[in-house]
Amino acid sequence: MFPAQSDYAPYFYDNGPHSNNGNLALFSLSEDTPKGTQIYVLNGTDPEGQPVRYGLSFDPGSKEYFRVDPKSGVVTLIEELDREVNKQIIICEHVVEKVRVFVMDANDERPQFQNMPSIVDVPENTPSGSSIYKVQTVDRDTGSGGSVTYFLQSNDPNSKFAIDRHSGVLRIKPGENLDYERSRTHFVTVVAKDGGGNYNGRVQVMSSSATLTINVIDSQDSPPVFVGTPYFGYVYEVSSPGSEIFTVFAKDGDVENPNPVVYSIESGSDGVFGINKTSGCITLFAYPAHLRREIFNIKVKASEVNAEGNLMDFSVTTVTIRVVDLNNHPPTFYGESGPQNMFELTMYEHPPEGEILRGLKITVNDSDQGANAKFNLRLVGPGRMLRVVPQTVLNEAQVTILVEDSAAIDYEKSQSLTFKATDPDSGLWGVVKYSIYGSGSDLFLIQSDSGIIYTQPWASLDAEVKSKYNFYVKAEDTEGKYSLAEVFVTVLDLNDHSPEFNENSLEKTMVIGAPVKVEAVDDDAEEPNNVIEYSIMKVEPDNIFDINAETGEIKLKPYIKSMDIVQNITNQKECTWSVVVQARDRGSPSFSTTTVVKIDITETQLRGPFASFLMQSRENPMQILGLISGVIIVMVVVTVLISTVMFMRTKNSNKILPSRRIIRRRAKHRKQWNFQNPFKPQNNGENFMMKESEVPLAENINCNNNSVGTRWSPPAPPRAPLPPPLPGHSRSGECLWAVPTVSASVASKSKKRSCRHKENPINTALVSELKLKLEQKKITNRY
């Protein structure tokens, strides 16, 4: 029998949780440990002394975070850790036990806002110190890295808000109040910051920010506002009790939730004027003749009425009403006993010229006022015997009649004379009726007696719809004589519209060096009611943008010239700003509107003035189109100029002499014609030989290959062919083909040419070309 042998399993050494070798029991590892780090050494033994091999296994379906060397037991991290995803890792060590590796926290998580960004509505009458919102965040880190504190990102010392740094409760600062009429929207940027912690061997503090939009809700805290002041009304002497004199208009200063307004007269009416409490129409209670003053300054009160019918805030304005006289009283003549239409006088004939007729006591009076009491006097009667003084009267005057032509006052000619001392506008002659007509008269009416023009009771004038009207007024007397006048009515604009922003312009991308533009429109008809001024109400950080108050162009401060400067200003990775822009008109009262413009700041790779021009022209594509058109026009002009210059040069260079391409004769001894081979074809090139008369020596002005100073001589006439040579007697050195050549010289332009040079230059050049090709072919065949 063999003795029994025991086989015991290997086991690990347990060196405790703070050791870096052993059995991994209670081992902890920071989540910021880099991948590939050797984190542990497995250490075990076999009781029988056999070699130990190590291995790790994980739960099915789970990620394998570690790898172990089977011989050395070195454990290496092969996946990145995230404690917020997996706090512990279960590992089975072959072959003894299961252990848990705890992942320790590192400060790698930012605080996450749970309820921001958000919008909250706050009534403007909310008491100071009241809480208006509670910010909530979550930081998944532990320890100090998971504790969050809050503060507001603002450089404005006049900020109306404060936040509790621990609870995140946002409040209105003590002593501060919200005002809807001054600012309808506030933007508060909240920063959440953790307590910091280790990460990759250093202390790291992480933070996040979000924006809370606070809309201020209007409350009843503003009095009514009169529109269109100052007010002026007029009472005409033809007016009657119940006549409408003027209508005032006021509206609640709290525009979001306005209360109705009622009107009343506080003072100044003397009991002769009243006002409709709902419409604001002032009416006359008495006849104008009973009015004791010419000007009335009436204090009108506009009061708000709440839902319970109680009077609340009020405003007071002044309406100035003037009593206006009409020209409705004719001049009246008075004698000693009162009004008198006929005056009689007995006198001698031929009184001295200039004598006053003293038996007449005549007074004339017009009871109208001002310019309406001014009238003229004249005598209507036979000849120019008498004249009246004065000829122009204001209100009242004593009438004097003087002798002007003594000889004409002759008893034999006439025993009685009848004259009128008259006003051309008096009596029936002065009765005028008025009427209006024309395409623009539908909204108006006129009093036929007074000529006062009113608007129709149902008419509603709106300067934004139509601000100009014109029609004709006809003034006609009892005889049917009339005159026409054209009346132009201008509807004055009231500031009753607020500026409105274009919704398409509220998200912008700003390239450094180029502005972006916002635009608002005011529907009022006239200046200054529709003139808009732009301003930046809120932006974080404050000192980064400027805005052009007239055009609405937003641009960066001059010192911001690169993205590096932008990123130094803000801690956010995304360079996005929310800018609160206000558009306010210049009317009275003034209206304003605010909006939020989101601006993304980026940087272009283009450089130079052309890039700057392109960036600035993004809002106006017509500038770029104009630049392209200008470049095209310049290119066309340059092309035409170059083509013209080249054409002129080519035209001038074509003026050459016709013998330019004639080939000169080679400078060698001329050989005789070959008669040894009678069957050899004759050289047809001699058919193309030029015969030119001898020309004088001239300078080679065409720079060709003609020899200067050589003269051309005609070739010898052809001879009879020689008998064929005997076989074997040919001379190797002899040339088998005779090449005819032509030599010529070109005369200077100043020389007189021969008549033979008047040949066609094209034919001459063509002959020379053919002769040159024939010579080249012969040389090729020879060799």
Coordinates of N, CA, C and O in Angstrom, one line a residue, residues 23 38 75 94 145 234 255 286 298 370 378 422 426 429 695 707 742:
N23 N -5.0 39.6 -1.3 CA -6.2 39.0 -1.9 C -7.2 40.0 -2.4 O -8.4 39.6 -2.7
Q38 N -1.0 49.8 -13.1 CA -0.9 48.6 -12.3 C -1.3 48.9 -10.8 O -0.6 49.7 -10.1
V75 N -2.1 43.1 -11.2 CA -3.5 43.5 -11.7 C -3.4 44.9 -12.3 O -2.9 45.8 -11.7
H94 N -9.5 33.2 -8.9 CA -9.4 31.8 -9.1 C -8.3 31.3 -8.1 O -7.2 31.9 -8.1
G145 N -16.7 67.4 -2.6 CA -17.0 67.5 -4.0 C -18.5 67.4 -4.3 O -18.9 67.8 -5.4
Y234 N -62.2 125.6 -28.6 CA -62.7 126.9 -29.1 C -64.2 126.9 -29.0 O -64.9 125.9 -29.3
V255 N -49.9 99.4 -18.2 CA -50.4 99.0 -19.6 C -50.8 97.5 -19.6 O -51.6 97.1 -20.5
A286 N -74.0 127.1 -21.9 CA -74.6 128.4 -22.0 C -74.3 128.9 -23.4 O -73.5 128.4 -24.2
I298 N -59.5 125.2 -17.9 CA -60.3 124.2 -17.1 C -59.4 123.1 -16.7 O -58.6 122.5 -17.5
G370 N -62.0 142.1 -33.0 CA -60.8 141.9 -33.7 C -60.9 142.3 -35.2 O -61.5 143.3 -35.6
R378 N -67.4 153.6 -48.6 CA -67.3 154.3 -49.9 C -68.7 154.8 -50.2 O -69.7 154.3 -49.7
T422 N -71.8 152.9 -47.9 CA -72.1 151.4 -47.8 C -70.8 150.6 -47.4 O -69.7 151.0 -47.7
S426 N -72.0 144.2 -46.2 CA -73.1 144.3 -45.2 C -74.4 143.9 -45.9 O -74.5 143.8 -47.1
W429 N -75.6 141.5 -49.1 CA -74.4 141.3 -49.9 C -73.4 140.5 -49.0 O -72.5 139.8 -49.6
V695 N 19.1 94.6 -108.1 CA 18.7 95.7 -107.2 C 20.0 96.2 -106.5 O 20.9 95.4 -106.3
S707 N 22.1 87.3 -97.9 CA 23.5 87.8 -97.8 C 23.4 89.2 -98.4 O 22.9 89.5 -99.4
V742 N 17.8 80.4 -104.6 CA 17.4 81.8 -105.0 C 18.1 82.7 -104.0 O 18.0 82.5 -102.8

